[in-house]
Each structure stands twice: as C-alpha cells, then as structure tokens.
CSV table of C-alpha atoms in Angstrom, one decimal:
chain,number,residue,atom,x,y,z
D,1,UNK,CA,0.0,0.0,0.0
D,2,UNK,CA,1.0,3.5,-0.4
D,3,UNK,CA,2.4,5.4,2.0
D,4,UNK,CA,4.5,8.8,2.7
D,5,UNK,CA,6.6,9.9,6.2
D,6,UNK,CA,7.4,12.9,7.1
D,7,UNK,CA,10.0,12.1,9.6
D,8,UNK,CA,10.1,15.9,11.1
D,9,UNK,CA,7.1,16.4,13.1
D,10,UNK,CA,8.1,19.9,14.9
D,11,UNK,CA,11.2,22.2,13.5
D,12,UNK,CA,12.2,25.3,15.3
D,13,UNK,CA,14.6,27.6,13.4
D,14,UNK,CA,15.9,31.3,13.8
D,15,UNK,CA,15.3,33.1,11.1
D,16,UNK,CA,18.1,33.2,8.1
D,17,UNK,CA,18.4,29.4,9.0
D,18,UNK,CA,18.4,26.9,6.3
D,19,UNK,CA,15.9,24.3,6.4
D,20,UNK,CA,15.4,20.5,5.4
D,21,UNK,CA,12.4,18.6,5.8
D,22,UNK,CA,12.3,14.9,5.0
D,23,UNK,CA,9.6,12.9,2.7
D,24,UNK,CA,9.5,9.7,2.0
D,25,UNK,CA,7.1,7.4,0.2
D,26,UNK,CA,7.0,3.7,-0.3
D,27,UNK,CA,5.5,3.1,-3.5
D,28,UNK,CA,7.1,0.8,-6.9
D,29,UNK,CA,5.6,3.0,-9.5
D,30,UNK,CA,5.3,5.8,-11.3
D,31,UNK,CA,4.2,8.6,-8.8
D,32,UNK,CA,3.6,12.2,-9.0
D,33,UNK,CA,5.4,14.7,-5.7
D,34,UNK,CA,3.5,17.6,-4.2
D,35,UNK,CA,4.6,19.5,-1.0
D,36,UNK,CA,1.4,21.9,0.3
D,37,UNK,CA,2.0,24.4,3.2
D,38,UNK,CA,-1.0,25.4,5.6
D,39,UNK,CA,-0.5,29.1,7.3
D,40,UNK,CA,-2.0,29.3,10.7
D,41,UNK,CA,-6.0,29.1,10.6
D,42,UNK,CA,-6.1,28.6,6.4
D,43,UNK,CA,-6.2,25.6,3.8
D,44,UNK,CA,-3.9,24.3,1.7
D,45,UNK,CA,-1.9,25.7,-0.7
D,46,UNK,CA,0.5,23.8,-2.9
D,47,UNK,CA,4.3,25.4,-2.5
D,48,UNK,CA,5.9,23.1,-5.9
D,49,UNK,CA,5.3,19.6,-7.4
D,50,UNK,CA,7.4,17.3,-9.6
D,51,UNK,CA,6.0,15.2,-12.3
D,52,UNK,CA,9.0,14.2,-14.9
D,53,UNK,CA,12.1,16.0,-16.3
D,54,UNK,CA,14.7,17.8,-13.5
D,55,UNK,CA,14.7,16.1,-10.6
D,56,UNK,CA,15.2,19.5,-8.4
D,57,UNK,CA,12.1,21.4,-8.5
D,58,UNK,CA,11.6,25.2,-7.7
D,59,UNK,CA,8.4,26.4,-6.5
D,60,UNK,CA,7.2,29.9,-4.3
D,61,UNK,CA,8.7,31.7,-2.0
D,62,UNK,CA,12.6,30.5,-2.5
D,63,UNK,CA,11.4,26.6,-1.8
D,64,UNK,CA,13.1,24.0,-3.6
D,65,UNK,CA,12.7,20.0,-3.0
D,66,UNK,CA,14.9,17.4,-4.7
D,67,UNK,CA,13.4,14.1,-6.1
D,68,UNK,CA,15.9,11.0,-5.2
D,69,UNK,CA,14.1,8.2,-7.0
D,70,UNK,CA,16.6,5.5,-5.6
D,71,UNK,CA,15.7,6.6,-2.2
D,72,UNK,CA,12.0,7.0,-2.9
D,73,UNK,CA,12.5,10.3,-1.0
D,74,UNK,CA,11.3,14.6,-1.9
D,75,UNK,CA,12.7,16.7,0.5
D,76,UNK,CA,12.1,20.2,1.0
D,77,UNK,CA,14.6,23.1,1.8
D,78,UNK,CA,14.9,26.7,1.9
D,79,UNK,CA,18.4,28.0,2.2
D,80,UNK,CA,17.2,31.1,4.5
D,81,UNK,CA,13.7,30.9,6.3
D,82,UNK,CA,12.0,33.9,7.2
D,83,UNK,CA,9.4,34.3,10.7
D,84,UNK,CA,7.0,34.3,8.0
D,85,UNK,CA,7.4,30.8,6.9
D,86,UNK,CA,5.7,29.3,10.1
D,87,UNK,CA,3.0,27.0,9.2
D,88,UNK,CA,2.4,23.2,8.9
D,89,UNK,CA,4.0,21.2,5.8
D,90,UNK,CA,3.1,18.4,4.2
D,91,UNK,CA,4.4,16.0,1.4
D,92,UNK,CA,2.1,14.2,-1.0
D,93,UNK,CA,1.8,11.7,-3.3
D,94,UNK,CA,-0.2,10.4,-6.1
D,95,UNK,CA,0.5,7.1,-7.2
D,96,UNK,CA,-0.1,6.5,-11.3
D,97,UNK,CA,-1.8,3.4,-11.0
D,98,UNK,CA,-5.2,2.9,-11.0
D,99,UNK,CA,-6.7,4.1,-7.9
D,100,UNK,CA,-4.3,7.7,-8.3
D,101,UNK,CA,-5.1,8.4,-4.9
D,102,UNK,CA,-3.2,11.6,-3.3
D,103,UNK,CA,-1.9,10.3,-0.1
D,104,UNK,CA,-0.7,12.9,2.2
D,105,UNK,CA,2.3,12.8,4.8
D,106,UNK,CA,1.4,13.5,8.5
D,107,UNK,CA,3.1,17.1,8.3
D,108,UNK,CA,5.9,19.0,10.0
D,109,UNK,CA,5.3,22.2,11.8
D,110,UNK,CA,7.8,25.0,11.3
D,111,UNK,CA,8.0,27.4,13.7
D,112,UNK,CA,10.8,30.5,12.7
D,113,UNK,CA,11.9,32.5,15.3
D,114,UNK,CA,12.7,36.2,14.5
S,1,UNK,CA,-9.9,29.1,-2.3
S,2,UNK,CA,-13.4,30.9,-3.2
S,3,UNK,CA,-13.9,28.8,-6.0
S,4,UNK,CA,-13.8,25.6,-3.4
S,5,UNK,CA,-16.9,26.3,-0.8
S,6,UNK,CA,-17.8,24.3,2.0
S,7,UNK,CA,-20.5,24.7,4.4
S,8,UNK,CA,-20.8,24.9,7.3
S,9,UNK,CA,-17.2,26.2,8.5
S,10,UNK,CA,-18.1,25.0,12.0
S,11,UNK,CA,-20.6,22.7,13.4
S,12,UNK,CA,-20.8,21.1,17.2
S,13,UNK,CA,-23.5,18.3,17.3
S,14,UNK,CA,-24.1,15.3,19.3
S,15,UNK,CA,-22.9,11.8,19.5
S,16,UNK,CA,-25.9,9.4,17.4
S,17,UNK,CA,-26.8,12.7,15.2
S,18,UNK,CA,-26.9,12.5,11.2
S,19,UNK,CA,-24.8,14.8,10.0
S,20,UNK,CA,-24.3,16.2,6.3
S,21,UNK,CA,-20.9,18.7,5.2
S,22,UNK,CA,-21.3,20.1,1.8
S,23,UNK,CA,-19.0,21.1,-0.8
S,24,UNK,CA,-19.4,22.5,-3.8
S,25,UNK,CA,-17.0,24.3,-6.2
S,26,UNK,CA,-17.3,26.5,-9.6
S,27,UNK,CA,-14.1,25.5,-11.4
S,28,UNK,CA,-15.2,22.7,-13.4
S,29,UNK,CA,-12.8,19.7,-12.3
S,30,UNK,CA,-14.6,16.3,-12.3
S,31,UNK,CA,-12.4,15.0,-9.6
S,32,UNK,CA,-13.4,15.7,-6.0
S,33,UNK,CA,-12.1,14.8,-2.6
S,34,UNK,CA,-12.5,14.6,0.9
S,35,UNK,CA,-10.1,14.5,3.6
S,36,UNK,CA,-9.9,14.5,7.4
S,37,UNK,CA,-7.2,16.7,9.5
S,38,UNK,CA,-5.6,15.5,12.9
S,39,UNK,CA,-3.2,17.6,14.8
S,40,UNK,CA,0.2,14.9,14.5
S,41,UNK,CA,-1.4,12.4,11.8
S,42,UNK,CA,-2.1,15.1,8.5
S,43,UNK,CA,-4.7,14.8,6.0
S,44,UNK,CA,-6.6,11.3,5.5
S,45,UNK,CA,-8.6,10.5,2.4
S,46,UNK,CA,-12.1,9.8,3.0
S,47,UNK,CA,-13.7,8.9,-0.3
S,48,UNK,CA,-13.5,10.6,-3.8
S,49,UNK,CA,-14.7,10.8,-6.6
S,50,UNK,CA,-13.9,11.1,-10.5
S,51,UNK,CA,-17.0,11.9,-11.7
S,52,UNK,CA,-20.9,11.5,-11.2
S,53,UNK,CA,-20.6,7.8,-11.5
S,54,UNK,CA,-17.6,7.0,-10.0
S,55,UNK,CA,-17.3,7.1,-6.0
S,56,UNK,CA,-14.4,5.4,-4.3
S,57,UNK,CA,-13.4,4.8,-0.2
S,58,UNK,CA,-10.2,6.2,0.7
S,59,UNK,CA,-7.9,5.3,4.0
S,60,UNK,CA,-10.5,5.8,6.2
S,61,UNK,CA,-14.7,5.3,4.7
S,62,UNK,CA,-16.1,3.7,7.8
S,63,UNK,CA,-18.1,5.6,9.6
S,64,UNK,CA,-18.9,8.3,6.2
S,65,UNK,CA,-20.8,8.1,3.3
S,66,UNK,CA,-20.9,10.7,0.1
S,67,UNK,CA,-23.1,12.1,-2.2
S,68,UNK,CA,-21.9,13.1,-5.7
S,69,UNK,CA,-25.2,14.9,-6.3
S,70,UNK,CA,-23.7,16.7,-9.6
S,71,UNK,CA,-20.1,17.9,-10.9
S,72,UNK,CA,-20.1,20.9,-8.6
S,73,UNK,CA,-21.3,19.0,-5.4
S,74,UNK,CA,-19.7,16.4,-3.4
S,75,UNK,CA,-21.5,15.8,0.2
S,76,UNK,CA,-20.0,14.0,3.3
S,77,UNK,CA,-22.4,12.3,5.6
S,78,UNK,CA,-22.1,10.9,9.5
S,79,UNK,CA,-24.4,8.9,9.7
S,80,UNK,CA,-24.3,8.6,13.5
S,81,UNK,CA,-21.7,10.8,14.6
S,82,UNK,CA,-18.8,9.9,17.6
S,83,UNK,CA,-16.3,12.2,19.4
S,84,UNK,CA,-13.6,10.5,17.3
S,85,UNK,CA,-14.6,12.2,14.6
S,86,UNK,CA,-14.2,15.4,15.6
S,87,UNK,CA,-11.4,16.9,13.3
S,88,UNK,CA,-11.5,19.5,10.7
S,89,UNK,CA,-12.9,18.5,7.5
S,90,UNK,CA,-11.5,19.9,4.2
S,91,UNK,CA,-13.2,19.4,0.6
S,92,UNK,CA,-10.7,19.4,-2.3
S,93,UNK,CA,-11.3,19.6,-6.2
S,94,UNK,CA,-8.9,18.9,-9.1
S,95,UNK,CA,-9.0,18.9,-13.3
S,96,UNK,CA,-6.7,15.5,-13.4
S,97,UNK,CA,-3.8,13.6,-11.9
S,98,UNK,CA,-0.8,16.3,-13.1
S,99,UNK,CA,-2.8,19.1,-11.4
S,100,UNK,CA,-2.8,20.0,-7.3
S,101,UNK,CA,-5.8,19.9,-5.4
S,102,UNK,CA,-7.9,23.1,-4.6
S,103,UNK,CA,-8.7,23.1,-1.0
S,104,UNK,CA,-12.0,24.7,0.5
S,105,UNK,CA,-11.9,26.2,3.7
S,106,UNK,CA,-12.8,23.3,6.2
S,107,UNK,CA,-15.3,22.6,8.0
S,108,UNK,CA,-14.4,22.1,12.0
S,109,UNK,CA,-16.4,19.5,13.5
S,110,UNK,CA,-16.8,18.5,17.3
S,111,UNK,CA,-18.9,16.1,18.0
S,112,UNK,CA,-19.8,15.9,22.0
C-alpha cells in the first residue's frame, strides 16, 4: 500500500536558518510529488510539485525539493527561512496506477523564530 | 480558495446525530475529494470521486458516506456521529492527476 513519512514532526529555526524537511514514500511505481504548506488558521496551498524532467524542483517563496528516486524520498529546503514561513508542511503523493489516490504525509510544523 | 466552498465552517453536534458537510465548487474539475485533518497524523482520504458515476473509499470510509449529487457538489455524511470524529474537514477539487488539489476552507467539527 501507499504510504508517505514525514520524519520531522516539529522544526524550530531562527530566522536566516536553512531548512530541510524529509519525505519519504514507499511506492514501486510511477508517482507524481506535491509539498502543500498550511499558514496558521487557512487551507492548503501547494508550494511546488514534480511530475517528470529535472529532478530538483523550484516552487514559491525560495522553496526548492529534490526528487531522489533510488531513495524513494522529496525533501524540501529553503536556504534562508523567514518568521514568516511558520505554518504546517506536508508532502504528498499520487500514485499513477489505478486508484491515483493523493496520499498525504502527516506534516511537519515549522516554527521561525525572529 | 473561493472557488472551493464548504458549508458549514463549524458545526458542534451530538454523538448518534446524522450529519451532512457540503461542498461545492465552480471550477469545473470532475475529480473531488474529501479529507480529514488530525493535529500529528495530517490529512486522510475519505472517499473521492472522478466523476458522477464514479465514488471510491479512501484510507479511512467507515463511519462516512458521500453524495456526488452533480459535478459541482460532493456531500460528506455521518451517519451517527462519535467524538472521534471530531477533526477538521477539508473538501478538495482537481482537473486530473498532473494538477494540485484546490482546498475549501474546512469545516471544524466536534462532536460531544
């Protein structure tokens, strides 16, 4: 069965602190990467997503994430977070078989200290 | 996302009640889900659906049922609602598998 771990559950950086955080999925197959961010009190909105080509995807506000297929992992990483990059981040992924069910991580709460 | 509504945003009812959350969105996407959020264990799938015709269970079904009542309208049901499904409740559309999801707003939902 598909599954993803977010192995990070609460970060606490200064700002101008670089930041990691970890995804990793367990599926054979082709699969499609999304990492969403949720600001305090609102929904989900997706930062970036990788679906073929350059493994090393950019998305909004400075994130990157880097696909490693032979470690089945999509980590996330800023090089310089700012206080207003607290929220609650969370890996997906979408499995191209025949169910393409988006499976979410169980998130990582950032919390940036100015 | 405006185009992604739910209703309502917050409901307290009681454990045994029927319960219905609605969704409903205007940009055209046949594929909608739904999804429950726990502090510490992210966002589960509940069902979704591809289209009209085509409803499937996710992670977690028991306990829920939906209602694809048209393109624009996906509807989660409790049928007889317990505490451990208080959580916060988010709807979400997409056009197809290479697109993200468009989250609604959530619906927070304690049940006593």
């Amino acid at each position: 069965a598909q599954s993803v771990s977010q192995h990070n559950h609460h970060v606490i950086l200064s700002e101008a602190a670089s930041l990691e955080l970890g995804c990793n999925y367990s599926y054979g197959g082709t699969v499609n990467l999304f990492w969403y961010v949720q600001y305090p009190g609102q929904h989900l909105q997706l930062l970036l997503k990788y679906f073929s080509g350059d493994p090393l995807v950019k998305g909004i506000k400075g994130f990157e994430a880097e696909f490693i297929k032979s470690k089945f992992s999509f980590n996330l990483r800023k090089p310089s977070v700012q206080w207003s990059d607290t929220a609650e981040y969370f890996c997906a992924v979408n499995a191209m078989d025949s169910s393409y069910k988006l499976i979410f991580g169980s998130g990582t709460r950032l919390l940036v200290r100015p | 996302d405006a185009d992604v509504t739910q209703t309502p945003r917050n409901r307290i009812t009681k454990t045994g009640k029927r319960i219905m959350l609605e969704c409903s969105q205007t940009k055209g996407h046949d594929r909608m889900y739904w999804y429950r959020q726990d502090p510490g264990l992210g966002l589960r799938l509940i069902y979704y659906s591809f289209d009209v015709k085509d409803i499937n269970k996710g992670e977690i079904s028991d306990g829920y049922s939906v209602s694809r009542q048209a393109q624009a309208k996906f509807s989660l049901s409790l049928e007889s609602a317990i505490p451990n499904q208080t959580a916060l409740y988010f709807c979400a559309t997409r056009r197809d598998i290479n697109s993200p999801l468009h989250f609604g707003n959530g619906t927070r939902l304690t049940v006593t």
